[in-house]
Short mmCIF file of C-alpha atoms in Angstrom, two decimals:
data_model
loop_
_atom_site.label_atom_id
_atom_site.label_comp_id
_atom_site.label_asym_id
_atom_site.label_seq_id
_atom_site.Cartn_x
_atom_site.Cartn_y
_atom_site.Cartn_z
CA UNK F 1 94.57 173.60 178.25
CA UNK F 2 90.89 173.59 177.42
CA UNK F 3 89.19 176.14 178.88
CA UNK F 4 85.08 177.83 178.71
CA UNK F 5 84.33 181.56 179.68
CA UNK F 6 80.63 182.44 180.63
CA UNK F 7 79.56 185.30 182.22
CA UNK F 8 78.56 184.59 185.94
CA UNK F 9 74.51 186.59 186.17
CA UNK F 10 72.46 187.27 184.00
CA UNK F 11 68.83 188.60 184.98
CA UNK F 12 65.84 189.61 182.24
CA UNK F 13 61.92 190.55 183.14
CA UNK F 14 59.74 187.74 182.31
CA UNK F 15 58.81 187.48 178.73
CA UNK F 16 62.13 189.04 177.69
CA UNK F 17 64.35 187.47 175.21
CA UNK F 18 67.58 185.84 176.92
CA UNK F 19 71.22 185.33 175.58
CA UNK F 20 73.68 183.60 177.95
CA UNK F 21 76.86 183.90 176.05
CA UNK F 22 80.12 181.41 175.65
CA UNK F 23 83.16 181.28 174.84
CA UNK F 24 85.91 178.46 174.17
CA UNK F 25 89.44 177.25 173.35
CA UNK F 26 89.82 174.12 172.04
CA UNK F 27 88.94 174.42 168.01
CA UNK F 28 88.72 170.41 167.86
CA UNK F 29 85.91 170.33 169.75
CA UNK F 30 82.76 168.52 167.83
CA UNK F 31 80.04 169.21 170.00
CA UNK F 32 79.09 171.95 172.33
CA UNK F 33 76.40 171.39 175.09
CA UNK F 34 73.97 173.73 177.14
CA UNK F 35 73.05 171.92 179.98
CA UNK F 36 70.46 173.61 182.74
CA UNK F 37 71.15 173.36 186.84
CA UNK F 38 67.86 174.10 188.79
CA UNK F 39 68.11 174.72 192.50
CA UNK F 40 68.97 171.20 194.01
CA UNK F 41 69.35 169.07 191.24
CA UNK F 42 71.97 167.79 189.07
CA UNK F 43 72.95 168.84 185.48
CA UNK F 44 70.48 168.18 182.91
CA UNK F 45 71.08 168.48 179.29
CA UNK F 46 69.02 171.08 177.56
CA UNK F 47 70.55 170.93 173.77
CA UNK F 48 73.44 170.56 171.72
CA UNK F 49 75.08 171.42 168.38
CA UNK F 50 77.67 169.60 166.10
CA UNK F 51 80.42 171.95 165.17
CA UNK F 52 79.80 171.85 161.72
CA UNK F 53 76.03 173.87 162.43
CA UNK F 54 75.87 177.35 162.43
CA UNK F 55 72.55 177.22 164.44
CA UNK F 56 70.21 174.83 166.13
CA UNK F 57 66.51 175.96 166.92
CA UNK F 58 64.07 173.73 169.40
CA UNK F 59 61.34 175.45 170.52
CA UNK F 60 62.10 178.50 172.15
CA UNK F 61 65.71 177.75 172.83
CA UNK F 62 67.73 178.56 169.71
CA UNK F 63 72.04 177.88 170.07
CA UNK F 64 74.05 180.13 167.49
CA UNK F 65 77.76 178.96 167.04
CA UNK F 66 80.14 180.98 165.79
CA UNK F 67 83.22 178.67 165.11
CA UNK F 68 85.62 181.27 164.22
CA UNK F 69 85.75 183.41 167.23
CA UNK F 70 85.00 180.10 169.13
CA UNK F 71 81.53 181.37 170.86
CA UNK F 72 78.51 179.91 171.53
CA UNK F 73 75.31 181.38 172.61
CA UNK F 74 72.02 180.35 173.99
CA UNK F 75 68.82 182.25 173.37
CA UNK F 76 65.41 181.81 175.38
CA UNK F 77 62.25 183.57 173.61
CA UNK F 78 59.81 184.38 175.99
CA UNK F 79 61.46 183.79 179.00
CA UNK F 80 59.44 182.53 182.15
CA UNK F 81 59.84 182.10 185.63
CA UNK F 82 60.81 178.53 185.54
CA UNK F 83 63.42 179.71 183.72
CA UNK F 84 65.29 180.84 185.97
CA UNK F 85 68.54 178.74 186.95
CA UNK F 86 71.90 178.01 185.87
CA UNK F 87 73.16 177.28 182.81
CA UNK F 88 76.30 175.46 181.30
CA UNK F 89 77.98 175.67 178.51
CA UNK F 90 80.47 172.56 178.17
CA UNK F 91 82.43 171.62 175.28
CA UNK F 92 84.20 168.16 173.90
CA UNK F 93 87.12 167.69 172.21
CA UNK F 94 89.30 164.73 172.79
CA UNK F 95 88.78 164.36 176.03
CA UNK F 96 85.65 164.58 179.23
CA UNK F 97 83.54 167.66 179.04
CA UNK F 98 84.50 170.72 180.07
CA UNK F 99 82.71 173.01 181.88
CA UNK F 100 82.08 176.59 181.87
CA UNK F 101 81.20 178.06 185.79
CA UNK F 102 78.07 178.24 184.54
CA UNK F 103 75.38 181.51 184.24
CA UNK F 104 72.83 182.46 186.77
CA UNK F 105 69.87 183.60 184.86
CA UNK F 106 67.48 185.11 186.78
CA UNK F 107 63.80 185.50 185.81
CA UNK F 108 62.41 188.83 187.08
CA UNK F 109 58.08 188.59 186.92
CA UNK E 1 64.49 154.66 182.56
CA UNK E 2 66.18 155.49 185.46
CA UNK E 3 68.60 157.93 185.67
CA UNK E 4 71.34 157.95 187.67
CA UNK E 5 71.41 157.70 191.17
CA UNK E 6 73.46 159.09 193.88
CA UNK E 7 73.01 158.50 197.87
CA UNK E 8 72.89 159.77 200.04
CA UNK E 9 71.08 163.11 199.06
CA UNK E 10 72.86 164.83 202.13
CA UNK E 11 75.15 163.78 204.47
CA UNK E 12 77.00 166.14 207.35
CA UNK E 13 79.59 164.79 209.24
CA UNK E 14 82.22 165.75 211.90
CA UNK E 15 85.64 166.66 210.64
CA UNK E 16 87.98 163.76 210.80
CA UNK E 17 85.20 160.95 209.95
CA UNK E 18 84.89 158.37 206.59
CA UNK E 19 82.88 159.66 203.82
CA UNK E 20 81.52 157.70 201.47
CA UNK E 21 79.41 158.50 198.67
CA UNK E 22 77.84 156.21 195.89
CA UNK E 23 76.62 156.25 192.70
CA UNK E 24 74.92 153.76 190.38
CA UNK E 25 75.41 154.61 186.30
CA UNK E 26 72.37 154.29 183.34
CA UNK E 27 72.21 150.84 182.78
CA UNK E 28 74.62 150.45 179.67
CA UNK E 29 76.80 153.45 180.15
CA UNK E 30 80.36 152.87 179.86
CA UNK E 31 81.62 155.98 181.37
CA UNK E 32 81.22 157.26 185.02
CA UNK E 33 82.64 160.52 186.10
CA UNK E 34 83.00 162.24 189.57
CA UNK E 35 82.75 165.85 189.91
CA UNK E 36 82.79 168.33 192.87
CA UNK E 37 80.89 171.73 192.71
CA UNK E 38 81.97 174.68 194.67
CA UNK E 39 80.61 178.32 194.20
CA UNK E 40 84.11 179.34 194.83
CA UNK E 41 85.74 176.64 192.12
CA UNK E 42 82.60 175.79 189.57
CA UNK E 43 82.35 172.56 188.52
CA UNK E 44 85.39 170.30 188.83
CA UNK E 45 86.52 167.19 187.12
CA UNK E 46 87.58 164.49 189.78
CA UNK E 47 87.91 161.37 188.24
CA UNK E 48 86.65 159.13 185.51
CA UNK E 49 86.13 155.21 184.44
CA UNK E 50 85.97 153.60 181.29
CA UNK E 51 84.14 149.84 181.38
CA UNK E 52 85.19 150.02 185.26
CA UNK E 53 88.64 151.05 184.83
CA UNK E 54 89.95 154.55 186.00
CA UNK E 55 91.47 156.43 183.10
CA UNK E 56 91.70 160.07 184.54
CA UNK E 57 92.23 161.30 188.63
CA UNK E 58 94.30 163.98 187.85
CA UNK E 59 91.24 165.96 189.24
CA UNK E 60 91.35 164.16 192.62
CA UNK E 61 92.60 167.15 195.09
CA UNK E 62 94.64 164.50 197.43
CA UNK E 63 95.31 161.02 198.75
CA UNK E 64 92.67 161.27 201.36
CA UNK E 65 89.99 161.06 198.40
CA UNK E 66 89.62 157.56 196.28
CA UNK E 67 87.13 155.89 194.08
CA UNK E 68 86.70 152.75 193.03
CA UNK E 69 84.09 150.81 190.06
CA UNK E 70 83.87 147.38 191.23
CA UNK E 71 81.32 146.86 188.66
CA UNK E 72 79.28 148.49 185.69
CA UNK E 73 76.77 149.36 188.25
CA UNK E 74 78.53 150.75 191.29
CA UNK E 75 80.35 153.45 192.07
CA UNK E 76 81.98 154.78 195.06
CA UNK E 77 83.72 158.19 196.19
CA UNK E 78 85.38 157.96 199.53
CA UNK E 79 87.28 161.02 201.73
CA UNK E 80 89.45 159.51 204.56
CA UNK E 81 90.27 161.61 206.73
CA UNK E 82 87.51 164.49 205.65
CA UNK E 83 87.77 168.11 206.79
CA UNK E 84 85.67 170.81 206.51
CA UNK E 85 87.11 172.58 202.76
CA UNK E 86 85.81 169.14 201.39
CA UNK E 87 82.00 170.42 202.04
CA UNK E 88 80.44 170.31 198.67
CA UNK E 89 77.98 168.87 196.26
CA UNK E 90 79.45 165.72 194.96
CA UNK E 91 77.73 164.80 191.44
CA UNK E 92 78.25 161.53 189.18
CA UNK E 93 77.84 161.28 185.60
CA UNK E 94 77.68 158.33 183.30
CA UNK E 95 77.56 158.52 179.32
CA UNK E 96 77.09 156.08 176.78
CA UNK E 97 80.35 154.47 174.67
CA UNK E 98 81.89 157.16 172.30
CA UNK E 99 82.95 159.81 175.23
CA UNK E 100 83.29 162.71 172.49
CA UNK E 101 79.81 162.61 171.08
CA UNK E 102 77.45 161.65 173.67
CA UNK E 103 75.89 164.07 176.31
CA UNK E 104 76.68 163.13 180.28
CA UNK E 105 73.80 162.07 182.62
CA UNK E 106 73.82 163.68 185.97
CA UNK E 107 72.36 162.46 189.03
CA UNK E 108 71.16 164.91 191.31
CA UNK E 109 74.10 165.30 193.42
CA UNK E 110 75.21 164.50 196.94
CA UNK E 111 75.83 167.77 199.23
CA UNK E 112 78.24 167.25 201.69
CA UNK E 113 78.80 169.54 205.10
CA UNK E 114 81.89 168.48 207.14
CA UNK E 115 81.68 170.27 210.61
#
């Protein structure tokens, strides 16, 4: 079945560059997600790509996709404090999301 | 716009007693989904409705848990008899038509404690 690696931690000193990293199995996926879980909340989408995008820039979040070896990556310039939470990668294909366990980044000042 | 909402926020309970948790969707979504999240198990896919109708509960761990969508705007996940394993946070999700291209909504979750 579908499945969506991540590593579980990741933690980087405050104004570091981060990369949470991704990886996936189902090659008909279309879109890939990053969605961001802070302490008490619910998921909440950060960005996306369409599978036919090599890479998708929005302010100091840029998502590289490299369809091939199936892996997706998230980078945050400048990281800050607020930063710091968990993040999902998720995928579609022909069927409901699926979700990666997620990566605890964690902002160090 | 609001988003979606979940109640209650919390809830803890005794072992043995009715839960039951609700959700109300973005006005116009046609798809509602149920998910549990554990540290041990992630995120997990419970259940989901299309235009009120439950397509997928392969997800749902066993007969003591059931949801129903009695309408575009209601949702309900219920645990009969619950016990403590079932302490989690409980999210729903609603997206727009065209499940492979559009982005889920979260609410903010419902964390459960069963004593």
């Amino acid at each position: 079945g579908e499945d969506v690696e991540q590593s579980l931690f990741l933690s980087v000193r405050e104004g570091d560059s981060s990369v949470i990293n991704c990886t996936y199995t189902d090659s008909s996926s279309t879109y890939l997600y990053w969605y961001k879980q802070e302490p008490g909340a619910g998921l909440q989408l950060l960005t996306y790509i369409f599978s036919n995008m090599d890479m998708k820039q929005d302010q100091r979040l840029t998502v590289l996709l490299n369809k091939k070896d199936k892996h997706l990556s998230l980078r945050i310039a400048d990281t800050q404090t607020g930063d710091s939470a968990i993040y999902f990668c998720a995928e579609n294909g022909d069927t409901p999301l699926v979700f990666g366990k997620g990566t605890r980044l964690s902002v160090i000042a | 716009d609001a988003g979606v909402i979940q109640s209650p926020r919390h809830e803890v309970t005794e072992m043995g007693q009715e839960v039951t948790l609700r959700c109300k969707p973005i006005s116009g979504h046609d798809y509602l989904f149920w998910y549990r999240q554990t540290m041990m198990r992630g995120l997990e896919l419970l259940i989901y409705f299309n235009n009120n109708v439950p397509i997928d509960d392969s997800g749902m761990p066993e007969d003591r848990f059931s949801a129903k969508m009695p309408n575009a705007s209601f949702s309900t996940l219920k645990i009969q008899p619950s016990e403590p394993r079932d302490s989690a946070v409980y999210f729903c999700a609603s997206s727009p038509k065209g499940i492979g291209n559009q982005p889920q909504h979260f609410g903010d979750g419902t964390r459960l404690s069963i004593l």
